[in-house]
Tab-separated table of C-alpha atoms in Angstrom:
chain	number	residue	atom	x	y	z
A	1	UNK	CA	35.427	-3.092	10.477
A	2	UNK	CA	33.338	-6.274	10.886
A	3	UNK	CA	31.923	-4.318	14.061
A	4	UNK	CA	30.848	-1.397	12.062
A	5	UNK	CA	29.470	-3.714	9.429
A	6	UNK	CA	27.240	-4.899	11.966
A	7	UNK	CA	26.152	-2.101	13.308
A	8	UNK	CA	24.962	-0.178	9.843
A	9	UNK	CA	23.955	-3.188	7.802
A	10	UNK	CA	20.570	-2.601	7.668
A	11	UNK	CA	21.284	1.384	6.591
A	12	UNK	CA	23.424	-0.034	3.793
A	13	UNK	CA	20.732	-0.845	1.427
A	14	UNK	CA	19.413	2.181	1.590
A	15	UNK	CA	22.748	4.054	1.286
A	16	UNK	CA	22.904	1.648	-2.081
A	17	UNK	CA	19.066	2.942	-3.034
A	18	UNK	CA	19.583	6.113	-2.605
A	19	UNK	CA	22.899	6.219	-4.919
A	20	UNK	CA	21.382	4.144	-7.306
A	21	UNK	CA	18.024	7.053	-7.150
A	22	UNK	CA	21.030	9.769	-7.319
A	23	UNK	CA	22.793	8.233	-10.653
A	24	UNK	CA	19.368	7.373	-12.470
A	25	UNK	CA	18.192	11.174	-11.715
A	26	UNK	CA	21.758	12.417	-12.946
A	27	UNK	CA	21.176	10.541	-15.902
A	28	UNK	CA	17.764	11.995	-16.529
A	29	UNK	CA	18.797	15.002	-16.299
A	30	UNK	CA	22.208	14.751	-18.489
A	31	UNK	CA	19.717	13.594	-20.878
A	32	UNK	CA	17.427	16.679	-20.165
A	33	UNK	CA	20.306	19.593	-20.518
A	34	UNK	CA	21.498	17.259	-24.032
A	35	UNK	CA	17.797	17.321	-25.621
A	36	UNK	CA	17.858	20.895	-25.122
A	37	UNK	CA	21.485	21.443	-27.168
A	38	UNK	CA	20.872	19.423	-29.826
A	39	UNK	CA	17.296	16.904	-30.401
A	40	UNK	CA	17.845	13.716	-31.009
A	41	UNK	CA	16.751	13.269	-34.753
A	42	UNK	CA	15.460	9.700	-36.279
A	43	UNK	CA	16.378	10.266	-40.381
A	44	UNK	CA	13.430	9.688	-42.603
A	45	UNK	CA	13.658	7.949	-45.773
A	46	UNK	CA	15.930	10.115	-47.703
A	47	UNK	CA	18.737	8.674	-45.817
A	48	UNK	CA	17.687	5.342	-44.981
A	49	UNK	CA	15.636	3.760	-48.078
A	50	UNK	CA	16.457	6.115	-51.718
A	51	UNK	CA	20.070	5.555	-51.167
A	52	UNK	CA	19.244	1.649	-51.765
A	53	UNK	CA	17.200	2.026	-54.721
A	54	UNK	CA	17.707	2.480	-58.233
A	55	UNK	CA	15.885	5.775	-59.877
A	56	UNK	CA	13.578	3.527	-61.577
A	57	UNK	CA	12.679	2.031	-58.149
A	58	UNK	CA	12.255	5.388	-56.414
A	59	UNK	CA	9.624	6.342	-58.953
A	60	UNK	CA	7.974	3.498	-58.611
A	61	UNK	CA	7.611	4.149	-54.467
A	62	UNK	CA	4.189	5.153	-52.904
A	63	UNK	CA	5.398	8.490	-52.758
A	64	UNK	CA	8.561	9.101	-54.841
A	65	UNK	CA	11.015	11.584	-53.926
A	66	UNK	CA	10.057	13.750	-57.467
A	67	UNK	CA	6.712	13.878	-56.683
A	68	UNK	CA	6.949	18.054	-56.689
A	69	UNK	CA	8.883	19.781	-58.613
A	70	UNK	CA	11.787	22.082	-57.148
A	71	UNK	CA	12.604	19.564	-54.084
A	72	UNK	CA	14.940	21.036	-51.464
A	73	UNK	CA	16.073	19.186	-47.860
A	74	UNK	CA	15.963	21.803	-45.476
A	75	UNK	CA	18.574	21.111	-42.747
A	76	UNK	CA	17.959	22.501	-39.278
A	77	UNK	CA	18.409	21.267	-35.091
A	78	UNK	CA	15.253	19.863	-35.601
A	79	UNK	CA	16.402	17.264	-38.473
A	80	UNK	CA	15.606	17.937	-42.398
A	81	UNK	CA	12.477	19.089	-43.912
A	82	UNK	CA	11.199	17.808	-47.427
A	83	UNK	CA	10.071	21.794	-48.793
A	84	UNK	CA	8.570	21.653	-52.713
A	85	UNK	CA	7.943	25.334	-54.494
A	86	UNK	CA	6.572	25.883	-57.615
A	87	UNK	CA	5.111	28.245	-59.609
A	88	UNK	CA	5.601	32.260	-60.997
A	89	UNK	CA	8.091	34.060	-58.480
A	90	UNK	CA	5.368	37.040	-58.991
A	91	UNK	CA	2.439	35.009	-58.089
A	92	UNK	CA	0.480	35.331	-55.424
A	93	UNK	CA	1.881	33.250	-52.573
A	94	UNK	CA	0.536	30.498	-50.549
A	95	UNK	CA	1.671	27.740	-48.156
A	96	UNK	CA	-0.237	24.841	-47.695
A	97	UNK	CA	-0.080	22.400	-44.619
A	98	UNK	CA	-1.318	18.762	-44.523
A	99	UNK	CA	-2.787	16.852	-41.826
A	100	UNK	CA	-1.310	14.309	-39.412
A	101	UNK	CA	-1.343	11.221	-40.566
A	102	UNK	CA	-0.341	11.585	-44.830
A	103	UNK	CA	2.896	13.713	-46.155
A	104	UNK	CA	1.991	16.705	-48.315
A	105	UNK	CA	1.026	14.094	-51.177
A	106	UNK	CA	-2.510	15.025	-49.993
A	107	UNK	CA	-2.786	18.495	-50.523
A	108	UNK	CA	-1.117	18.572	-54.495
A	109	UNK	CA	-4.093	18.499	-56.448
A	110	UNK	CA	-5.002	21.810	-54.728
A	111	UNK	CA	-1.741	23.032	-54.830
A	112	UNK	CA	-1.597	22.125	-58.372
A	113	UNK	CA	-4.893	23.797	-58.883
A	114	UNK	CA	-3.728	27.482	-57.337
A	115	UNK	CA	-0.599	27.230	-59.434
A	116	UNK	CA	-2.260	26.693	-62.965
A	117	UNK	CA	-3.943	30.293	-61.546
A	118	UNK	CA	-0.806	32.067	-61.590
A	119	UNK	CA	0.271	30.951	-57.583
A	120	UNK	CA	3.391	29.943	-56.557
A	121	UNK	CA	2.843	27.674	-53.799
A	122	UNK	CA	5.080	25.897	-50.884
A	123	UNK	CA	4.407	22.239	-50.083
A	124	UNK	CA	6.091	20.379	-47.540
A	125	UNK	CA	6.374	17.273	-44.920
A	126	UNK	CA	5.640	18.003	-41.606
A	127	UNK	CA	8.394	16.503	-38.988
A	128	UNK	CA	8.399	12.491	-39.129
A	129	UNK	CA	6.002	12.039	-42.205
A	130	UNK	CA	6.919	11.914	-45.850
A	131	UNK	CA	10.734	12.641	-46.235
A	132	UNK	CA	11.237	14.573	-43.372
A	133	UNK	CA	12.929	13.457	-40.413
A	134	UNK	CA	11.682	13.462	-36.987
A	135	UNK	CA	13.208	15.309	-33.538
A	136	UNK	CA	11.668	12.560	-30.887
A	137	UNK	CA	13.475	14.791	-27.947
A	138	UNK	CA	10.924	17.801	-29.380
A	139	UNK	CA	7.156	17.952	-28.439
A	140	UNK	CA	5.778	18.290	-31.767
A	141	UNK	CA	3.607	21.086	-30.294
A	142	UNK	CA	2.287	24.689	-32.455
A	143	UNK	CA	6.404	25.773	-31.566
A	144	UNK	CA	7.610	23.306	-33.653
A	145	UNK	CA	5.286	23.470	-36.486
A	146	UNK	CA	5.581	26.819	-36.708
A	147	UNK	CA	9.208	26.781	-36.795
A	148	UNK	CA	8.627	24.376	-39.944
A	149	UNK	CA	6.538	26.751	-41.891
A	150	UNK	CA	9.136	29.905	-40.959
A	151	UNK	CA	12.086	27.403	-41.877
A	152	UNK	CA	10.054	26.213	-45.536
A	153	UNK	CA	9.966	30.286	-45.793
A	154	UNK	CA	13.493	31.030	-45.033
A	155	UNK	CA	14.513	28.415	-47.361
A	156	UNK	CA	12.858	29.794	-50.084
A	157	UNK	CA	15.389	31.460	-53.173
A	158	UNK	CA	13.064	34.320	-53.505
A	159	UNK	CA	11.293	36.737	-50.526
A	160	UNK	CA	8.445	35.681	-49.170
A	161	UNK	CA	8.455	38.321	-46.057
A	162	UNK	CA	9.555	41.666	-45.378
A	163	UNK	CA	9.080	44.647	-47.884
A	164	UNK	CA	4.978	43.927	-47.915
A	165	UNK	CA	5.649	40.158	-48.729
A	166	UNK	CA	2.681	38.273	-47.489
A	167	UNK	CA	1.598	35.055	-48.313
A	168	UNK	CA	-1.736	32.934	-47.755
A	169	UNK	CA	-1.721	30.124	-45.883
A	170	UNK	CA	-3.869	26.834	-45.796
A	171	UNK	CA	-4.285	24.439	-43.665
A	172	UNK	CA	-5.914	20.619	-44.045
A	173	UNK	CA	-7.027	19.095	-40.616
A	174	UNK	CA	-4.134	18.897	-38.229
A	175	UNK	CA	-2.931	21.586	-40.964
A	176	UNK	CA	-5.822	23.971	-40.185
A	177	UNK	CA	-5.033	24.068	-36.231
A	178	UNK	CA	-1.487	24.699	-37.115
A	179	UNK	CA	-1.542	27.335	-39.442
A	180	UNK	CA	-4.588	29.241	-37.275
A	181	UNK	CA	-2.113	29.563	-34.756
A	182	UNK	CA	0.641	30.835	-37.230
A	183	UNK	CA	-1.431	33.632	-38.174
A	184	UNK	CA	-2.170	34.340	-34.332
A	185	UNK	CA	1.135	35.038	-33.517
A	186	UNK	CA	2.260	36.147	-36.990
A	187	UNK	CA	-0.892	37.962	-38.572
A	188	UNK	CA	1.146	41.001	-40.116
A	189	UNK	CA	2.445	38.107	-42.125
A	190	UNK	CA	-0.383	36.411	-43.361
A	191	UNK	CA	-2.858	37.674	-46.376
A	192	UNK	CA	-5.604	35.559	-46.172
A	193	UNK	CA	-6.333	32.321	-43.823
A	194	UNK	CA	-8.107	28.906	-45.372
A	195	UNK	CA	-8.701	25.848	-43.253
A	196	UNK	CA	-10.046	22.785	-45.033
A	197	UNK	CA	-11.929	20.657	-42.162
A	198	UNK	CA	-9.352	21.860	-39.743
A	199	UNK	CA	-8.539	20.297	-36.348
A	200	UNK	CA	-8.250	22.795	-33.137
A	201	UNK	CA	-11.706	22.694	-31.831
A	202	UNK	CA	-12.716	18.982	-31.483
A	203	UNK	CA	-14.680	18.441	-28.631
A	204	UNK	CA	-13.439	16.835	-25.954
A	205	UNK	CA	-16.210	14.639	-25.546
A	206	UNK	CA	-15.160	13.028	-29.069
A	207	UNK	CA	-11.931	11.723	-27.473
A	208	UNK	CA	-12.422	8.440	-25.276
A	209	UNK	CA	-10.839	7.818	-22.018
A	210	UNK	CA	-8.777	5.035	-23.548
A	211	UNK	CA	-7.364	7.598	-25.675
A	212	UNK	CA	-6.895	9.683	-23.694
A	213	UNK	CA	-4.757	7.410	-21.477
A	214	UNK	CA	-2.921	5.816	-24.037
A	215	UNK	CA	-1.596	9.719	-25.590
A	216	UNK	CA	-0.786	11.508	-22.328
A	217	UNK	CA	0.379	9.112	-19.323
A	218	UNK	CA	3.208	6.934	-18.927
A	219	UNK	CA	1.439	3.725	-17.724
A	220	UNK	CA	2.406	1.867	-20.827
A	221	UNK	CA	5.879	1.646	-21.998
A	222	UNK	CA	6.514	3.594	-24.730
A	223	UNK	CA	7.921	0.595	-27.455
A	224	UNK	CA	5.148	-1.058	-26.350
A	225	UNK	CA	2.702	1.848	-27.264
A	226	UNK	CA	4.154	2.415	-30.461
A	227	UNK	CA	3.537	-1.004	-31.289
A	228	UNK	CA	0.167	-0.764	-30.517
A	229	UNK	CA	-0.172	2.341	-32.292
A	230	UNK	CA	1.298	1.239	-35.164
A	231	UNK	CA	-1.126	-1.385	-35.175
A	232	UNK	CA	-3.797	0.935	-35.325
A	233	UNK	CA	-3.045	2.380	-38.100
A	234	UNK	CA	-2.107	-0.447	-40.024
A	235	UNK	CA	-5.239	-1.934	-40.178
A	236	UNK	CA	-7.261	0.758	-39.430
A	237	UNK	CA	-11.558	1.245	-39.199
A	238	UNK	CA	-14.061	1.532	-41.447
A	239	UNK	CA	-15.911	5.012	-40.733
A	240	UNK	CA	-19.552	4.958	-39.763
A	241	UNK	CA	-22.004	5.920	-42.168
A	242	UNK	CA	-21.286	8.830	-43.602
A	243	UNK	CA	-23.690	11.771	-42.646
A	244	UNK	CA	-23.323	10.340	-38.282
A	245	UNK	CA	-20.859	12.064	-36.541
A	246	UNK	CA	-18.220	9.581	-34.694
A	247	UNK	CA	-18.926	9.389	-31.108
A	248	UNK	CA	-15.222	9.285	-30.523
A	249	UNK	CA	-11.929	10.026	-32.205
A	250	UNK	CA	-9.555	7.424	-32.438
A	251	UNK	CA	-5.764	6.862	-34.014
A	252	UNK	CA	-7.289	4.500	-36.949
A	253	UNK	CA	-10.376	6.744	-37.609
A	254	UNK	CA	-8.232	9.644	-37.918
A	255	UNK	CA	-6.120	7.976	-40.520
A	256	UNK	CA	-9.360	6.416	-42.237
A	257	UNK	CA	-11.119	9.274	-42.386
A	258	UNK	CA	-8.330	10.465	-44.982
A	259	UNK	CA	-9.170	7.960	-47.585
A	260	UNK	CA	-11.414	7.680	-50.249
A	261	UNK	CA	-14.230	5.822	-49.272
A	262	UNK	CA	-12.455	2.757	-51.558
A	263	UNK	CA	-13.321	0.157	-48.860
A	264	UNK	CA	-17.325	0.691	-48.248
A	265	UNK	CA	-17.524	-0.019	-52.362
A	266	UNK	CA	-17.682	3.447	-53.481
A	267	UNK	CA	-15.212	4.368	-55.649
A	268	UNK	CA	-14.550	8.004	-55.631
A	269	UNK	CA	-13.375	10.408	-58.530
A	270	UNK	CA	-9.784	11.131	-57.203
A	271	UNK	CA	-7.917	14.138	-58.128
A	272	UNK	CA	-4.729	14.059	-59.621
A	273	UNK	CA	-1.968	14.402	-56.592
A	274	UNK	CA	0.850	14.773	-58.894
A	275	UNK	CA	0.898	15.851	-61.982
A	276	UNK	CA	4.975	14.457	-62.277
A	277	UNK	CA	4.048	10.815	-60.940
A	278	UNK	CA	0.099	10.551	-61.662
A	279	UNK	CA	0.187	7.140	-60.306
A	280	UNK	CA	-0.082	8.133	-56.220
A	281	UNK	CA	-2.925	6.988	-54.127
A	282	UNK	CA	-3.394	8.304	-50.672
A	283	UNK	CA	-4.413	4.633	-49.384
A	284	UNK	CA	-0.838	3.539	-49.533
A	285	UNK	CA	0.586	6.174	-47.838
A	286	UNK	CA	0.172	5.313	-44.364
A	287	UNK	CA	1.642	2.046	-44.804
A	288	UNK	CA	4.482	2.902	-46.503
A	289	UNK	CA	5.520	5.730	-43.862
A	290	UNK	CA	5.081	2.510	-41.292
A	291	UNK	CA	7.551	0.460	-43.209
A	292	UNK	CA	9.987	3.039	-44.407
A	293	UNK	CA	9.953	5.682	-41.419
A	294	UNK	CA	11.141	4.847	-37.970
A	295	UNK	CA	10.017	8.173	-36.973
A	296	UNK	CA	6.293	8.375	-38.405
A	297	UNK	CA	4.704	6.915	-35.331
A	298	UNK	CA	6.451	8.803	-33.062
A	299	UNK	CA	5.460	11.769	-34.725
A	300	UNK	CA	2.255	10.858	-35.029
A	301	UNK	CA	1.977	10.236	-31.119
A	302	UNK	CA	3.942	13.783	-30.305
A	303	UNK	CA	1.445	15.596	-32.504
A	304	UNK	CA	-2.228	13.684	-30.622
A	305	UNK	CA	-0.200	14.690	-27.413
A	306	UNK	CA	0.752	18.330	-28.030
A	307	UNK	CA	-0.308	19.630	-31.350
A	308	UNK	CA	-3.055	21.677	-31.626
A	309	UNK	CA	-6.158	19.399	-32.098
A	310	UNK	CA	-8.322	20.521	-29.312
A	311	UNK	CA	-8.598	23.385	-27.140
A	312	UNK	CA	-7.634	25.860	-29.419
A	313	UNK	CA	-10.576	28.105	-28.405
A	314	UNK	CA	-8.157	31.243	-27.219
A	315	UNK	CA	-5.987	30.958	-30.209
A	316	UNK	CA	-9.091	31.203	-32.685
A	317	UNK	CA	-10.707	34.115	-30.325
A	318	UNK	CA	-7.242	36.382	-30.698
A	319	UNK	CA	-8.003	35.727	-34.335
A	320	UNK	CA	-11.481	36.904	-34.364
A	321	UNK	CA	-10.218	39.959	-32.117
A	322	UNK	CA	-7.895	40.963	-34.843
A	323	UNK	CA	-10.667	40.641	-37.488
A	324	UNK	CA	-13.097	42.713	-35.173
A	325	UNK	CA	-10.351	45.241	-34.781
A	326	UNK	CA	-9.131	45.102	-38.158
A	327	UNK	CA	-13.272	45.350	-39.580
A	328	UNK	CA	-14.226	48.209	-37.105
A	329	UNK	CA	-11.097	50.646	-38.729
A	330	UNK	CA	-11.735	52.801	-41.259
A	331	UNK	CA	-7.305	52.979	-41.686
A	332	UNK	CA	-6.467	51.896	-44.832
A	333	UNK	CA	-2.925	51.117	-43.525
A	334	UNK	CA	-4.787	48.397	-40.845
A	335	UNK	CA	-7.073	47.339	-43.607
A	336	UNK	CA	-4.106	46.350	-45.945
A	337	UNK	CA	-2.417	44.386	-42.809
A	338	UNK	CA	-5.207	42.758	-41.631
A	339	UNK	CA	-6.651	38.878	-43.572
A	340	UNK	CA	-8.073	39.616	-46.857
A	341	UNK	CA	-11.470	40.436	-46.770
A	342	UNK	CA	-11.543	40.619	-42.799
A	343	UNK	CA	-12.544	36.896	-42.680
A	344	UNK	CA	-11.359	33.244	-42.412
A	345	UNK	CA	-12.726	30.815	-45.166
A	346	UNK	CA	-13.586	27.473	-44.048
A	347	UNK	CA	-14.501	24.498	-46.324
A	348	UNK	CA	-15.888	21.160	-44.802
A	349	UNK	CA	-17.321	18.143	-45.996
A	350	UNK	CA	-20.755	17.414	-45.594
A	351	UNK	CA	-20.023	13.848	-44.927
A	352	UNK	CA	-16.908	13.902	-42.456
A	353	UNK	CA	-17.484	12.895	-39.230
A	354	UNK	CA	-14.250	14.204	-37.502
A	355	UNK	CA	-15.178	17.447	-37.965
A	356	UNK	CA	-18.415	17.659	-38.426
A	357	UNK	CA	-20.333	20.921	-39.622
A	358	UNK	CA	-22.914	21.653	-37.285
A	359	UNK	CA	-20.438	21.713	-34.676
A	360	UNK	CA	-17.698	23.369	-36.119
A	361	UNK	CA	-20.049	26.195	-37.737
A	362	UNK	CA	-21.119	26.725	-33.648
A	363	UNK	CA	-17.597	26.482	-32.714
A	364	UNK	CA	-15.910	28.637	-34.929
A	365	UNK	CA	-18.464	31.132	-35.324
A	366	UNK	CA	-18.105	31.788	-31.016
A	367	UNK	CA	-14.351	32.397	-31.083
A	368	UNK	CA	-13.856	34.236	-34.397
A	369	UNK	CA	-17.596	35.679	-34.366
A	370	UNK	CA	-20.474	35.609	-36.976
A	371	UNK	CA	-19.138	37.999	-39.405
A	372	UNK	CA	-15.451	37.029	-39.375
A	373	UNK	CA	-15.987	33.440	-40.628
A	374	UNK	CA	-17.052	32.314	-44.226
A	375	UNK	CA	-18.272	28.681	-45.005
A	376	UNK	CA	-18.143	26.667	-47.404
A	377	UNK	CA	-19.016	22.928	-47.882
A	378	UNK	CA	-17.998	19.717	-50.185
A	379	UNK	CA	-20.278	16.930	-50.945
A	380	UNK	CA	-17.479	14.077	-49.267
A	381	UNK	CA	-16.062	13.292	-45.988
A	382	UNK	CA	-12.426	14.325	-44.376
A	383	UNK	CA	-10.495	13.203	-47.391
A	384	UNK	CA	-12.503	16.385	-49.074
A	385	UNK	CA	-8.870	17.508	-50.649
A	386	UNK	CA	-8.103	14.234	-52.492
A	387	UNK	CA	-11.743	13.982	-54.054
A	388	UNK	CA	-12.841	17.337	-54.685
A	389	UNK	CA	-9.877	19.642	-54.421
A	390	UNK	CA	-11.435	21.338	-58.208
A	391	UNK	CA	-14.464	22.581	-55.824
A	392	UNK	CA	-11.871	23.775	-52.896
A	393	UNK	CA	-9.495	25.799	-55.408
A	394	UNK	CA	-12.926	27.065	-56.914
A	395	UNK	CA	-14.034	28.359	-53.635
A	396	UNK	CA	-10.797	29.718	-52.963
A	397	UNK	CA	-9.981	31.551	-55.837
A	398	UNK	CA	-13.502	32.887	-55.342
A	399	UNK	CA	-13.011	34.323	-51.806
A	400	UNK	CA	-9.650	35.958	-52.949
A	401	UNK	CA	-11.672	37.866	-55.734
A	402	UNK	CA	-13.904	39.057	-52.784
């Protein structure tokens, strides 16, 4: 034995390597096949914070849990999803989708606003933000988002498919790219298509290097990143003068860009976000999903990495194919399935400079083509639904009356 030991000593590190190689990739891939059965889901604030407080101290929250009325947890593999519906079960339907760094709270004014004309609308929390808990084993890619909106659907106590059930669908920023791509795959479903400064065709120029490297490789550990991420958002950056486009796109700007201009002295008229708890503010929002949702920053991370903020050039062109099939037919049948009015509205701010309008009219206008595409623009900057959502229900309700 003490022969043989001396003979193979030096191969016995590397017999120890490669078993130790072996075990770690058996691990990895244990993990793999598990991710795939059943995501591993970080709860949101539903289960972790209201069951502390009092009901006086929920309502009293940046964003209580009443907000909306009608509020349902929608349980599913991918964790629960905060869904709100309101309004006449004969109205004409929409579903509106926020961006990615606030909950829903952003878009209520305008939901508000489409209700008080006879809509019944669906709100909810995308994965990881507001009360909705976050599946960190799940790219939160276009499949996942759209498996929210079809889940918010399926939840719902009355029809809102099948038997000529369609419903409209707007989309805020990261909102916008997501529910364009909806209606891509899913266009027999949809009646009409709004995006409010929607994400999906930033250039890539407008995203630095840094950023890049810090969203898509694994040089830095991820509890590191997170914390530097976190960081980012905490404190944020002021947003260049309003009317210059940002040279580049960064985690704070596209949380600042969200807020009222509060912090360069102007003091926006704000809408009213709930109608139930008038006191919300979007400014606290962020921070609150930072202290009260383990998840939010992961979430936030997933959605830079694989939602659909850039590159969504094919996506929009099968749109605009549609709408150039759907506008050359003279089949009432393929008229009546098509997007009302054979176009897309789009409303932008004049001032934002995320997505700023002379690009996006060029953009948007080359994938879904000239006469498929109707614009419409806000005197504000990306937080255009929290300071002039009376303007963007205007314009909608317009375009529906064609």
């Amino acid at each position: 034995m003490e022969q043989w030991y001396r003979q193979n000593k030096i191969l016995i590190p590397w017999a120890l390597l490669g078993l130790e190689v072996a075990i770690a990739v058996g691990i990895r891939l244990y993990k793999i096949n598990s991710s795939d059965q059943d995501a591993h889901v970080v709860p949101s604030p539903t289960k972790i914070l209201l069951p502390k407080l009092s009901a006086f101290e929920a309502a009293d929250l940046p964003y209580p849990p009443d907000a909306y009325p009608n509020a349902r947890d929608v349980q599913s593999p991918y964790g629960s999803l905060r869904v709100y519906e309101w309004g006449p079960e004969g109205g004409k339907k929409v579903v509106l989708v926020h961006g990615i760094s606030n909950p829903c709270v952003v878009l209520g004014a305008t939901a508000h606003g489409l209700v008080d004309k006879g809509c019944r609308v669906i709100l909810f929390d995308l994965p990881g933000r507001g009360y909705s808990e976050t599946p960190v084993s799940t790219p939160h890619s276009a499949r996942l988002y759209t498996t929210t909106i079809l889940l918010a659907l399926a939840s719902s106590p009355i029809s809102w498919t099948g038997n000529g059930n369609k419903f409209s669908l707007i989309g805020y920023s990261l909102g916008g790219g997501i529910v364009a791509n909806f209606t891509s795959h899913f266009p027999t479903l949809v009646s009409s298509l709004i995006l409010l400064a929607p994400s999906g065709l930033i250039r890539a120029e407008r995203f630095t290097w840094t950023n890049k490297i810090l969203y898509n490789t694994g040089l830095i550990n991820e509890t590191t990143l997170e914390g530097i991420i976190a960081r980012k958002l905490r404190n944020g950056d002021l947003p260049t003068k309003p009317g210059k486009p940002k040279e580049e796109v960064t985690p704070a700007a596209l949380v600042s860009e969200e807020l009222p201009k509060e912090k360069l002295g102007v003091t926006p008229k704000m809408a009213e976000l709930s109608r139930a708890r008038p006191g919300i503010t979007v400014p606290k929002l962020v921070a609150w999903q930072l202290d009260a949702h383990p998840g939010f920053v992961k979430a936030y991370m997933s959605g830079i990495r694989h939602g659909p903020v850039a590159g969504q050039h094919e996506i929009w062109r099968r749109i605009g194919e549609m709408l150039a099939r759907q506008n050359a037919s003279s089949e009432e049948s393929y008229a009546e399935e098509g997007l009302q009015g054979g176009k897309v509205l789009m409303i932008g701010g004049l001032k934002d400079v995320l997505i700023v309008k002379d690009e996006l009219m060029e953009d948007a206008t080359e994938v879904l083509g000239k006469d498929h595409v109707k614009f419409e623009w806000v005197d504000a900057g990306h937080e255009l639904p929290v300071t002039k959502s009376e303007e963007i229900v205007g314009f909608i309700w317009d375009f529906w009356q064609g």
